[in-house]
GROMACS .gro file of N, CA and C in nm:
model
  510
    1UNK      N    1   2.799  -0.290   0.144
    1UNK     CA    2   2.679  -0.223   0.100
    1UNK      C    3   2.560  -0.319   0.110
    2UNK      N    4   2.430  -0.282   0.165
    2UNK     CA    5   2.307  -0.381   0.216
    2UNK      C    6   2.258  -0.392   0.033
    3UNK      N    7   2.211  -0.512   0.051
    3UNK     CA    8   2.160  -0.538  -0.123
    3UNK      C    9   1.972  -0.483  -0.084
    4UNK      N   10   1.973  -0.416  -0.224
    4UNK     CA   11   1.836  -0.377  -0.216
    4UNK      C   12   1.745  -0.541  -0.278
    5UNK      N   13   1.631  -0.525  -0.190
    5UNK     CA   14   1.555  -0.644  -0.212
    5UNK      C   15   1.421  -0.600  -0.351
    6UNK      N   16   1.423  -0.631  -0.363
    6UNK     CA   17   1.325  -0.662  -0.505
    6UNK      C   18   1.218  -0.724  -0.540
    7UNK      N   19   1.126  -0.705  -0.646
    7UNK     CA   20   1.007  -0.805  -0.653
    7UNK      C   21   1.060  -0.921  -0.726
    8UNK      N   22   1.252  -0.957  -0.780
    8UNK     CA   23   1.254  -1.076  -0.847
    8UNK      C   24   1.366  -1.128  -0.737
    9UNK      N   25   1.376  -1.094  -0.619
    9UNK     CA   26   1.475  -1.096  -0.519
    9UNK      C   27   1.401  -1.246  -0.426
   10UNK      N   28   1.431  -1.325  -0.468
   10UNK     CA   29   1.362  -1.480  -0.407
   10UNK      C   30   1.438  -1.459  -0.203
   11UNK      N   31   1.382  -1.523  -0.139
   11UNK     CA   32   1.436  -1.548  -0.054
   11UNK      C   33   1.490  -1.612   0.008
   12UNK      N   34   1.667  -1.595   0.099
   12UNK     CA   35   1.741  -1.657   0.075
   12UNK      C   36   1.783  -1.650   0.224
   13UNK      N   37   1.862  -1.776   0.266
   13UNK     CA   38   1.912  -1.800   0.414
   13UNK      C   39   1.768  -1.824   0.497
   14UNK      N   40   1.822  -1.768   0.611
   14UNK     CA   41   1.735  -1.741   0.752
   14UNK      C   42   1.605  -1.654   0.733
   15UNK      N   43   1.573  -1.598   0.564
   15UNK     CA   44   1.503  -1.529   0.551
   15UNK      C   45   1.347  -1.628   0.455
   16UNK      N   46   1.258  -1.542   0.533
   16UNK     CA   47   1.145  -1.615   0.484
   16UNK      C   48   1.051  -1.506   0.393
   17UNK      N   49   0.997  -1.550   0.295
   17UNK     CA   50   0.859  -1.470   0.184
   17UNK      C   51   0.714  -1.513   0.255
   18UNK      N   52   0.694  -1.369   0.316
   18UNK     CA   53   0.531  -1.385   0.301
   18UNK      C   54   0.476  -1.268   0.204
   19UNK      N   55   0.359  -1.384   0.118
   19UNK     CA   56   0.295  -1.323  -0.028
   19UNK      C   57   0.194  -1.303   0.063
   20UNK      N   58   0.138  -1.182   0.035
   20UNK     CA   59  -0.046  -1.176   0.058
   20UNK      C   60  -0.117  -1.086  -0.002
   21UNK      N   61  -0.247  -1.120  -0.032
   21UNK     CA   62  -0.329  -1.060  -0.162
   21UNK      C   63  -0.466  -1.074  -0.077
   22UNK      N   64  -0.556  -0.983  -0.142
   22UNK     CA   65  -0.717  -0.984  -0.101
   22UNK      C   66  -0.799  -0.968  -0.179
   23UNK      N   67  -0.922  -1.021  -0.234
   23UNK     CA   68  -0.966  -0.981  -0.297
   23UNK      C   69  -1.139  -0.978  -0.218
   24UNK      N   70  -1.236  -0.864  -0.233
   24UNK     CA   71  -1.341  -0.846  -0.209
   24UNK      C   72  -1.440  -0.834  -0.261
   25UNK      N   73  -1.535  -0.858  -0.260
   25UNK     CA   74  -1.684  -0.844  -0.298
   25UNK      C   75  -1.718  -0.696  -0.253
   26UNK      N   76  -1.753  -0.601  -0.304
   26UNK     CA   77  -1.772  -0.504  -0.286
   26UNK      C   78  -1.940  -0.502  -0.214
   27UNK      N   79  -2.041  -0.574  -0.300
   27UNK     CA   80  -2.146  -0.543  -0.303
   27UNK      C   81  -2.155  -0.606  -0.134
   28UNK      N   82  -2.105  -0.721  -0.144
   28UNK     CA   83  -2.129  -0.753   0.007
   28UNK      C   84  -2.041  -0.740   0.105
   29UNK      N   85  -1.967  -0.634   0.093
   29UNK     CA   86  -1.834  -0.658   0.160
   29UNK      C   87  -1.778  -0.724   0.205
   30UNK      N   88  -1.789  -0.834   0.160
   30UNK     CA   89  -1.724  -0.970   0.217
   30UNK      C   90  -1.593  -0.972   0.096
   31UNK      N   91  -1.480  -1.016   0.205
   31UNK     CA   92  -1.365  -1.049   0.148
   31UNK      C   93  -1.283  -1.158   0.199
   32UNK      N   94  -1.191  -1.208   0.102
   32UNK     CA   95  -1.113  -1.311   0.122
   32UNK      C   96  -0.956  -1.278   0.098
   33UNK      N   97  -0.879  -1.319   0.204
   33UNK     CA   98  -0.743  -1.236   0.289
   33UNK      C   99  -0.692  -1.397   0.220
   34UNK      N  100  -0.533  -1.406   0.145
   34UNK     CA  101  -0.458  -1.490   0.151
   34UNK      C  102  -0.332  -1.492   0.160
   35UNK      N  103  -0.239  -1.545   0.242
   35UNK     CA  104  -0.097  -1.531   0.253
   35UNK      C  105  -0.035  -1.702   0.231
   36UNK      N  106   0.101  -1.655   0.192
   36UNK     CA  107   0.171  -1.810   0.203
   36UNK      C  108   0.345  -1.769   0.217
   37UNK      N  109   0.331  -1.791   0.298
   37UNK     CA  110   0.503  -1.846   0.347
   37UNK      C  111   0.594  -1.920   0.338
   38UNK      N  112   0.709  -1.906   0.292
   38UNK     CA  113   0.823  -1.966   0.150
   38UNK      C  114   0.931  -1.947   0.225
   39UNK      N  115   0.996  -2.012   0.244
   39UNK     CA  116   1.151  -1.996   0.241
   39UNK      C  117   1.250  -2.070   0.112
   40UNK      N  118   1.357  -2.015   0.096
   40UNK     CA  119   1.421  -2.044  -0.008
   40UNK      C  120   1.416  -2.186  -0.085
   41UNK      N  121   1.439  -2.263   0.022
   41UNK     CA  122   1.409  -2.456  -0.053
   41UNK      C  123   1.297  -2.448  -0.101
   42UNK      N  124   1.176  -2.346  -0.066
   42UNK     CA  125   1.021  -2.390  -0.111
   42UNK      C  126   0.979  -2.344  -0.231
   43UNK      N  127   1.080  -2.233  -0.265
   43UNK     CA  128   1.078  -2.139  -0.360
   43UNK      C  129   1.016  -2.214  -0.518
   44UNK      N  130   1.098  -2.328  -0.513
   44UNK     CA  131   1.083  -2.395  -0.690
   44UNK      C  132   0.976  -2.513  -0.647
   45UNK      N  133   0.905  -2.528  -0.555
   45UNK     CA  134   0.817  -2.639  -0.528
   45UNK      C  135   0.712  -2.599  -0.625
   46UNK      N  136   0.676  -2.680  -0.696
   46UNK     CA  137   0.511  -2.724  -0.782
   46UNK      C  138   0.387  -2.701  -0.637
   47UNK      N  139   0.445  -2.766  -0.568
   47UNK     CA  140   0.271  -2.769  -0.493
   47UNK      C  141   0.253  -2.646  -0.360
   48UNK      N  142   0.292  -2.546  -0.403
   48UNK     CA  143   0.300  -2.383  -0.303
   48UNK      C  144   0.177  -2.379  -0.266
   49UNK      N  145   0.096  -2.389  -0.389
   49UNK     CA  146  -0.066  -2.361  -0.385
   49UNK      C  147  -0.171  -2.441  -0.310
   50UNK      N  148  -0.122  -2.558  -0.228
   50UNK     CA  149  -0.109  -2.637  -0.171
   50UNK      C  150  -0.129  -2.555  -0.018
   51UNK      N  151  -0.020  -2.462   0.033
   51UNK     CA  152   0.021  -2.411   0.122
   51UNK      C  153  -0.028  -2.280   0.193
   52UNK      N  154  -0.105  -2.214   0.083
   52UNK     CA  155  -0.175  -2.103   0.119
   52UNK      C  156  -0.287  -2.110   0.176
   53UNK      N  157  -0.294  -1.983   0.238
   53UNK     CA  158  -0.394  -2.000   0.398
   53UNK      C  159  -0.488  -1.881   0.321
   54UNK      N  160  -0.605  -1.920   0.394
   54UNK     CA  161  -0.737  -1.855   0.292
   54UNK      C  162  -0.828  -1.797   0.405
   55UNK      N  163  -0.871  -1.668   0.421
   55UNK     CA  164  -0.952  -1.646   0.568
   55UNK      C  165  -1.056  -1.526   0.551
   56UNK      N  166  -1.162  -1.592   0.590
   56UNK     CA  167  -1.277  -1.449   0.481
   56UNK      C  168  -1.284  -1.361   0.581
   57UNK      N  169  -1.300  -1.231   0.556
   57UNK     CA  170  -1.307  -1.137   0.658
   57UNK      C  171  -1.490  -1.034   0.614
   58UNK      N  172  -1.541  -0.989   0.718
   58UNK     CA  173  -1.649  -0.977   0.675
   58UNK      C  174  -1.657  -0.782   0.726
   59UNK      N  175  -1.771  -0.712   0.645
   59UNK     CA  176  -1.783  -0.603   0.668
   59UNK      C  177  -1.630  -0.528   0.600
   60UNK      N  178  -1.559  -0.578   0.543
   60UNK     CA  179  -1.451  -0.515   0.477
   60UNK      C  180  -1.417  -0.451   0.370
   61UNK      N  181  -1.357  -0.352   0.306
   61UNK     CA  182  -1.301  -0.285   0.164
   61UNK      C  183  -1.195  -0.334   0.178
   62UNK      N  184  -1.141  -0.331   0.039
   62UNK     CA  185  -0.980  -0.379  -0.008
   62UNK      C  186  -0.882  -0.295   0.046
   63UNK      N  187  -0.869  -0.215   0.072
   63UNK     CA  188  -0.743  -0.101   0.172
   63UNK      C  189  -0.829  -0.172   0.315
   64UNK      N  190  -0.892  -0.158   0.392
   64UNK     CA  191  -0.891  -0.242   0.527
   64UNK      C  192  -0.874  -0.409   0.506
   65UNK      N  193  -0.878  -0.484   0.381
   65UNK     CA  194  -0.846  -0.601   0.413
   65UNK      C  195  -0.725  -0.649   0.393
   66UNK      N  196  -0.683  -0.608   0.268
   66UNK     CA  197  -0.527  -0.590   0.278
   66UNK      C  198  -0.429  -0.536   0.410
   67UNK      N  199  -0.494  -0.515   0.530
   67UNK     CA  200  -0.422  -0.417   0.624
   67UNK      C  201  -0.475  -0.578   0.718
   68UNK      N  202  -0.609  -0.585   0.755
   68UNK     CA  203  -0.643  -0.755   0.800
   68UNK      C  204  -0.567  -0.885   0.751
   69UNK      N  205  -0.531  -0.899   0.628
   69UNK     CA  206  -0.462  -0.988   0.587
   69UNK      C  207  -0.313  -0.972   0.602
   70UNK      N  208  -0.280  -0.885   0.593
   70UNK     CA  209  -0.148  -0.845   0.705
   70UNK      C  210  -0.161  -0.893   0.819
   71UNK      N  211  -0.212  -0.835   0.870
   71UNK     CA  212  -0.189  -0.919   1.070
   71UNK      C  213  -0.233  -1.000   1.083
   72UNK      N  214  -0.306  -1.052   0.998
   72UNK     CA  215  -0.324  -1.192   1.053
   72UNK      C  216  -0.278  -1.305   0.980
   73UNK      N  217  -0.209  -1.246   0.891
   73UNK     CA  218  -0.074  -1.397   0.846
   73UNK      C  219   0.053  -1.337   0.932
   74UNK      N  220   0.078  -1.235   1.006
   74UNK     CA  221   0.204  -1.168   1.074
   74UNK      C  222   0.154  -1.280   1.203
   75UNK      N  223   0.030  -1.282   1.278
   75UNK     CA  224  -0.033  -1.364   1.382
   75UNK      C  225  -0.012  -1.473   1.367
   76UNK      N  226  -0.009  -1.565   1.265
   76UNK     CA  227   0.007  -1.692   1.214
   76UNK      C  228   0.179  -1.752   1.206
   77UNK      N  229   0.253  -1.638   1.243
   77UNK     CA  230   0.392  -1.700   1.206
   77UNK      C  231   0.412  -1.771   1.359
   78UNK      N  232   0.486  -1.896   1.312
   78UNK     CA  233   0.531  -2.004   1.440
   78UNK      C  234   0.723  -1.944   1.500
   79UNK      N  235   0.758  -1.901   1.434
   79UNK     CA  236   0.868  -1.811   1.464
   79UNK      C  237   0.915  -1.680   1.398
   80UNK      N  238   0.990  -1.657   1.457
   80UNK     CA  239   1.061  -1.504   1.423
   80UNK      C  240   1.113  -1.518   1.317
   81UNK      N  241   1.167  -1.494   1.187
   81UNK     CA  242   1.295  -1.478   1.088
   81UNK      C  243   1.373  -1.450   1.129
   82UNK      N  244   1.470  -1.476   1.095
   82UNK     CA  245   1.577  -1.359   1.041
   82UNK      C  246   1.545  -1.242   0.963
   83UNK      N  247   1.458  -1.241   0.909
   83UNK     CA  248   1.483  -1.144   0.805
   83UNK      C  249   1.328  -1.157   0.741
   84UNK      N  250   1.176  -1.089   0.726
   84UNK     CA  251   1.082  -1.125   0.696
   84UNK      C  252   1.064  -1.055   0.545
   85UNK      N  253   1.023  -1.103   0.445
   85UNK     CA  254   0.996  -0.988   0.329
   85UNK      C  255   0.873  -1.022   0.242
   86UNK      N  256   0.789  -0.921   0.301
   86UNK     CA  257   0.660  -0.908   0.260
   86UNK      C  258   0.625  -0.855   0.143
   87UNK      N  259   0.578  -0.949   0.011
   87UNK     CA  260   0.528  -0.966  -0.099
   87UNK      C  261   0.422  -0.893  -0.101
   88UNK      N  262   0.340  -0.775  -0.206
   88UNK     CA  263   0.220  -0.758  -0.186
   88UNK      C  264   0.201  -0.641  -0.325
   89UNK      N  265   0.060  -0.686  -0.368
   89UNK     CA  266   0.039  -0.536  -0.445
   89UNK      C  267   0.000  -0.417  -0.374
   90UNK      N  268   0.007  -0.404  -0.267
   90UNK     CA  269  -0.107  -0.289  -0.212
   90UNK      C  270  -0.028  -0.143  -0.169
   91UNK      N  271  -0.052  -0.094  -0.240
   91UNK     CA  272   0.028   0.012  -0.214
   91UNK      C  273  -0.003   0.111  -0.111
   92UNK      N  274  -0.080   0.061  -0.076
   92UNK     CA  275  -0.118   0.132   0.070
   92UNK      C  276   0.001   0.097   0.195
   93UNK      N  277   0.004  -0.052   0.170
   93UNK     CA  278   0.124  -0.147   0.267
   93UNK      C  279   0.237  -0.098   0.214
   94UNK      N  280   0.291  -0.073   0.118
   94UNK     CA  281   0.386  -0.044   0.066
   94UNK      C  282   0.442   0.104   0.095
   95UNK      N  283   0.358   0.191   0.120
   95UNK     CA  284   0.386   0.319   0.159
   95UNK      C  285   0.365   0.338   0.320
   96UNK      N  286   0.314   0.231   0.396
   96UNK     CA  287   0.305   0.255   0.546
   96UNK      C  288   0.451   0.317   0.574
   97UNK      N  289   0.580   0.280   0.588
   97UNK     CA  290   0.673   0.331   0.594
   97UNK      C  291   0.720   0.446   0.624
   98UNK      N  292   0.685   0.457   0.520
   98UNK     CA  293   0.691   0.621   0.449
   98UNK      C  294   0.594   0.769   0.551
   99UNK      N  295   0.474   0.697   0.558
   99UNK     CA  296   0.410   0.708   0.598
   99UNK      C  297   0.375   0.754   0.738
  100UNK      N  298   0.419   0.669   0.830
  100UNK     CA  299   0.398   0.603   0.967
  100UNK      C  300   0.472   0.761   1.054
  101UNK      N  301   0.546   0.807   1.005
  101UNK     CA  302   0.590   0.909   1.080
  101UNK      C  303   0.483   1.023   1.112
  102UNK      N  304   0.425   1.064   1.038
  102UNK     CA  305   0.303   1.189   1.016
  102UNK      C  306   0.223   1.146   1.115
  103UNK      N  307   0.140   0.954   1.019
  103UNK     CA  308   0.039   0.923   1.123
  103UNK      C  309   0.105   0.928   1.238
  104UNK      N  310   0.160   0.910   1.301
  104UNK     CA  311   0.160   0.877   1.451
  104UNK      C  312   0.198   1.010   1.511
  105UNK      N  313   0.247   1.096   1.490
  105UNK     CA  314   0.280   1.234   1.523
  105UNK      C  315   0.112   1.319   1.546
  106UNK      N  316   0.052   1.269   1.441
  106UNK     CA  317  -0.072   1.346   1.435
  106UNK      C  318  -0.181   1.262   1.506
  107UNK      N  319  -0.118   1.142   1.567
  107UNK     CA  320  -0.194   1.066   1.627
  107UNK      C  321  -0.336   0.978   1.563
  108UNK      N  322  -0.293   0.998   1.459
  108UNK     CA  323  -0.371   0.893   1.363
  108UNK      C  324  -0.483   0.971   1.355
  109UNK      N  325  -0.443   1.104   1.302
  109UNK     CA  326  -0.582   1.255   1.262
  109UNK      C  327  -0.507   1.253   1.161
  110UNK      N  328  -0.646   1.263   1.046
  110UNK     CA  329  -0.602   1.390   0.948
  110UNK      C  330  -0.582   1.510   0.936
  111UNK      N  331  -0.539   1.603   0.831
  111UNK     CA  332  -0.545   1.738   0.815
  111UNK      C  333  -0.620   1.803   0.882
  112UNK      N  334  -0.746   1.718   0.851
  112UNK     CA  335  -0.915   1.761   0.845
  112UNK      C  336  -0.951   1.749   0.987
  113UNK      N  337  -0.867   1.681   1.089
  113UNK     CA  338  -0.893   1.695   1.201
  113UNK      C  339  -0.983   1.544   1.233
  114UNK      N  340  -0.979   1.482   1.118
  114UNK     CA  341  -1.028   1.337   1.192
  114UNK      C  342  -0.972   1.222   1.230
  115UNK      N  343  -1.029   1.108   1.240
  115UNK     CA  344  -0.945   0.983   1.288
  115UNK      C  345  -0.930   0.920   1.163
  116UNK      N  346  -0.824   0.894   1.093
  116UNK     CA  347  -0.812   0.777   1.003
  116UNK      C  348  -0.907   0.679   0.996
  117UNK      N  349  -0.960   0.669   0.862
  117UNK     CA  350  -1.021   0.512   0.896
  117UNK      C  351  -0.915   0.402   0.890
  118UNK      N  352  -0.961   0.318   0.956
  118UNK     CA  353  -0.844   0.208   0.977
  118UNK      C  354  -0.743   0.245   1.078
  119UNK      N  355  -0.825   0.300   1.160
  119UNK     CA  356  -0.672   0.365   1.241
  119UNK      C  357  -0.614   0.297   1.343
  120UNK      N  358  -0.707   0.176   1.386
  120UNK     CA  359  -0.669   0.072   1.491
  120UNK      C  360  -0.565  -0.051   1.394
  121UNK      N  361  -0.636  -0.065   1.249
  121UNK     CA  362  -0.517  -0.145   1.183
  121UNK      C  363  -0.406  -0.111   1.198
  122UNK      N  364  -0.372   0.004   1.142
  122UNK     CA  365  -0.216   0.076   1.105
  122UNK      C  366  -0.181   0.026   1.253
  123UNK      N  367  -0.247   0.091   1.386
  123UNK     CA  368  -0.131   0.089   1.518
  123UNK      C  369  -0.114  -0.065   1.536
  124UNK      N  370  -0.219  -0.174   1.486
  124UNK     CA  371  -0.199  -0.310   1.521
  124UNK      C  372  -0.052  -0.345   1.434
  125UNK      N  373  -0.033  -0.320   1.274
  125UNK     CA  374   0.055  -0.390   1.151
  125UNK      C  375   0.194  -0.289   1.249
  126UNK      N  376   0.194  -0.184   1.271
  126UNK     CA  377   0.322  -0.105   1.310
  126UNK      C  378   0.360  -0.181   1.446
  127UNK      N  379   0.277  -0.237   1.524
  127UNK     CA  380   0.298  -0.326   1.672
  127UNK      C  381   0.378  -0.451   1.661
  128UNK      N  382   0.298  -0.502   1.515
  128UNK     CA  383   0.406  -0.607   1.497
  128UNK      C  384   0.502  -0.633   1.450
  129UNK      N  385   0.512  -0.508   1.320
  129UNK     CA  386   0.598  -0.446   1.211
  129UNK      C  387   0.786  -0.483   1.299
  130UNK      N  388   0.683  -0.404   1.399
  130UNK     CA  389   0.803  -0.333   1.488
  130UNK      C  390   0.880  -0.482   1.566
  131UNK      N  391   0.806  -0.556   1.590
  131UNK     CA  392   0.894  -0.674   1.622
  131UNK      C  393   0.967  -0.787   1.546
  132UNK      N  394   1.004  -0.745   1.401
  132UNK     CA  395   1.044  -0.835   1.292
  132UNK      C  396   1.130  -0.759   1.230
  133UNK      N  397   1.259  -0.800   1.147
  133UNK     CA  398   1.291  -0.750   1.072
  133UNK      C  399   1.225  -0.721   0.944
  134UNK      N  400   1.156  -0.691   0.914
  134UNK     CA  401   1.052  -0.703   0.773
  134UNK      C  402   1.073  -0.597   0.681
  135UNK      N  403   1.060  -0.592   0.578
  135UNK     CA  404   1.068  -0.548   0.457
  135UNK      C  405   0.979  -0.574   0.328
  136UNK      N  406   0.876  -0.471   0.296
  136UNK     CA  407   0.809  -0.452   0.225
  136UNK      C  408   0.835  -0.452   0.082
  137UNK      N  409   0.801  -0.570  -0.029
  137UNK     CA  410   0.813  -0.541  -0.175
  137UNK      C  411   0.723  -0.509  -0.251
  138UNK      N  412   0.694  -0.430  -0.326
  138UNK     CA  413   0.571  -0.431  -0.378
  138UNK      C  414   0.617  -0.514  -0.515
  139UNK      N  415   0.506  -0.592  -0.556
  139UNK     CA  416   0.507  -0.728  -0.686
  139UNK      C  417   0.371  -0.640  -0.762
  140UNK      N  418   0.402  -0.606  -0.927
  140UNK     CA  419   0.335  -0.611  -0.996
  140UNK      C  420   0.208  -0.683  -1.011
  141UNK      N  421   0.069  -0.682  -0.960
  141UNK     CA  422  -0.042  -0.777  -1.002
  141UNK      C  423  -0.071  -0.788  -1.100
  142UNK      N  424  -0.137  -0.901  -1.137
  142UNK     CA  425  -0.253  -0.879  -1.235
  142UNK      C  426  -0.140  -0.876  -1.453
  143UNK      N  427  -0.023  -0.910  -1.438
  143UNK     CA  428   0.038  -0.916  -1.520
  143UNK      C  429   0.089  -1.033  -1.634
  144UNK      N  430   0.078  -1.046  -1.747
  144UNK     CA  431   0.090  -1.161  -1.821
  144UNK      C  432   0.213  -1.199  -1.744
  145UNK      N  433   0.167  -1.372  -1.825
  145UNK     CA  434   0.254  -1.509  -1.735
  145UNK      C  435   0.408  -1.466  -1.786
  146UNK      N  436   0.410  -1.428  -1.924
  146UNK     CA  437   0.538  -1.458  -2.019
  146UNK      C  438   0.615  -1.317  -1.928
  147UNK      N  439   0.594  -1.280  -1.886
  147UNK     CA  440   0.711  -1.129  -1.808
  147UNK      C  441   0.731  -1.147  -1.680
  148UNK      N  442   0.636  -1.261  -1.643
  148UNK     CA  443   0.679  -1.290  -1.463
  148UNK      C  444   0.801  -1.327  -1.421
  149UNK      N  445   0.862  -1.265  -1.328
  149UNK     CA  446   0.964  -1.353  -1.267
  149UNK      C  447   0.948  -1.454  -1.180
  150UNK      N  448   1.039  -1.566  -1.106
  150UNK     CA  449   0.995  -1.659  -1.001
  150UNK      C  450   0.880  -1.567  -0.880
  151UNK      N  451   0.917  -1.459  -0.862
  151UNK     CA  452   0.858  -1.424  -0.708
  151UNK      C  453   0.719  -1.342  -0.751
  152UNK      N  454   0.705  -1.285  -0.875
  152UNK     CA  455   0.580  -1.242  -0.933
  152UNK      C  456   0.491  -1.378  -0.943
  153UNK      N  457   0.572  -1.519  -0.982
  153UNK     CA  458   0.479  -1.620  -1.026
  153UNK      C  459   0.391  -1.656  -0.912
  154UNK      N  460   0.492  -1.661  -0.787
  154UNK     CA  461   0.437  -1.715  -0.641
  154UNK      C  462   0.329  -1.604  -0.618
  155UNK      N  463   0.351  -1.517  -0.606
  155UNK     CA  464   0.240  -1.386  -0.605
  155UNK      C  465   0.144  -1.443  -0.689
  156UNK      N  466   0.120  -1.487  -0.765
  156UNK     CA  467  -0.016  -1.458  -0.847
  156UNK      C  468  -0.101  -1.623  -0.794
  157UNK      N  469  -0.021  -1.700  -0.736
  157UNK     CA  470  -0.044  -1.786  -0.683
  157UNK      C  471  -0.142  -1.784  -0.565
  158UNK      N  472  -0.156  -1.693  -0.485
  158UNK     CA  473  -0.192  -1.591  -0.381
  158UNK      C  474  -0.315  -1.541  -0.447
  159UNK      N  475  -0.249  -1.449  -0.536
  159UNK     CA  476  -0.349  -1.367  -0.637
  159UNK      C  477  -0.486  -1.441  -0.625
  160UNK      N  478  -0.411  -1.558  -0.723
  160UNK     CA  479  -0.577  -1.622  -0.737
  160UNK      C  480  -0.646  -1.684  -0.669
  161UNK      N  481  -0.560  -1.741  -0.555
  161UNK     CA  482  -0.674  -1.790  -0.455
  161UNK      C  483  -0.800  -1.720  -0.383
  162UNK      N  484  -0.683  -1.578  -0.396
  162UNK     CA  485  -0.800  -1.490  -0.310
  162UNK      C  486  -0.933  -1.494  -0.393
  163UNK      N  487  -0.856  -1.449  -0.521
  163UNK     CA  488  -0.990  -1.382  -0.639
  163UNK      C  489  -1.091  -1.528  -0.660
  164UNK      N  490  -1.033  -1.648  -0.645
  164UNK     CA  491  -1.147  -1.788  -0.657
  164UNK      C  492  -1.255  -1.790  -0.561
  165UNK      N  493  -1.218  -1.771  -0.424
  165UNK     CA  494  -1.225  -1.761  -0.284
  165UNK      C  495  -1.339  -1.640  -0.267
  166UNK      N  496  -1.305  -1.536  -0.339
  166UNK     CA  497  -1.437  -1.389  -0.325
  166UNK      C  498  -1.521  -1.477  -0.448
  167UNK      N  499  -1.474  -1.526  -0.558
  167UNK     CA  500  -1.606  -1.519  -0.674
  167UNK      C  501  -1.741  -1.601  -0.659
  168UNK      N  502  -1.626  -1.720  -0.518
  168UNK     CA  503  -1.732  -1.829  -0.439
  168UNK      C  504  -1.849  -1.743  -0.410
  169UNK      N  505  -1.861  -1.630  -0.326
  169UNK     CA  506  -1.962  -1.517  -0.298
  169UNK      C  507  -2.086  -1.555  -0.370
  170UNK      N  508  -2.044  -1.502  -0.518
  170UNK     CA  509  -2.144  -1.479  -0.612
  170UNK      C  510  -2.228  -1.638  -0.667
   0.00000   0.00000   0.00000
């Protein structure tokens, strides 16, 4: 029986954790995309925060940067996994899945007869989706320290870089 993976499910073997979080400036739409990549030995390291990659994206909302900060820490990997499992609050990423059948049937139209916004993201994250074993977790944000597990902690690690990284903005 395949083990279901989890938001306290650390990663283990040939398999690697990418966390990524965004946080934006609304007023200026400027946002800041962060991911960091873990494999199991890195898991209990003190200096993770150390390791995360920080990349401002401009003209953006939080559902298109979260979808930018996707592909372009997916762009950034130096090899394949075994096995990829993508950390994230966004439940937008989290439901692509689910999802992906309709859009692409309907050719990335809505109901309403229009084009998705973001509709060049989705076909870019499903292009690469499609060449990885990957697997989507969604991690609780934004939650006191005392209920975190190890892989919520690394998440918020992420968390805040982004949110330091947008407040620079102001």
């Amino acid at each position: 029986m395949k083990k279901k993976i989890s938001a306290s499910s650390p990663p283990t073997g040939g398999v690697r954790g990418l966390f990524i979080d965004g946080s934006v400036n609304n007023q200026l739409k400027v946002g800041y995309g962060a991911f960091l990549l873990v494999n199991k030995s890195e898991m209990d390291h003190t200096d993770l925060h150390q390791k995360i990659q920080i990349k401002q994206f401009e003209n953006t909302s939080s559902t298109k940067l979260e979808l930018q900060t996707l592909i372009w820490a997916l762009g950034k990997l130096e090899s394949i996994p075994e096995k990829l499992i993508v950390y994230t609050d966004s439940q937008n990423i989290i439901s692509l899945k689910d999802r992906r059948k309709g859009m692409e049937e309907k050719n990335f139209y809505s109901a309403k007869g229009r084009l998705l916004n973001h509709h060049e993201l989705y076909r870019e994250v499903f292009l690469l989706t499609d060449q990885l074993n990957c697997e989507f977790v969604k991690v609780k944000g934004h939650q006191a320290g005392l209920t975190k597990n190890e892989t919520e902690k690394i998440f918020t690690l992420v968390d805040r870089a982004a949110r330091k990284a947008s407040r620079s903005l102001n």
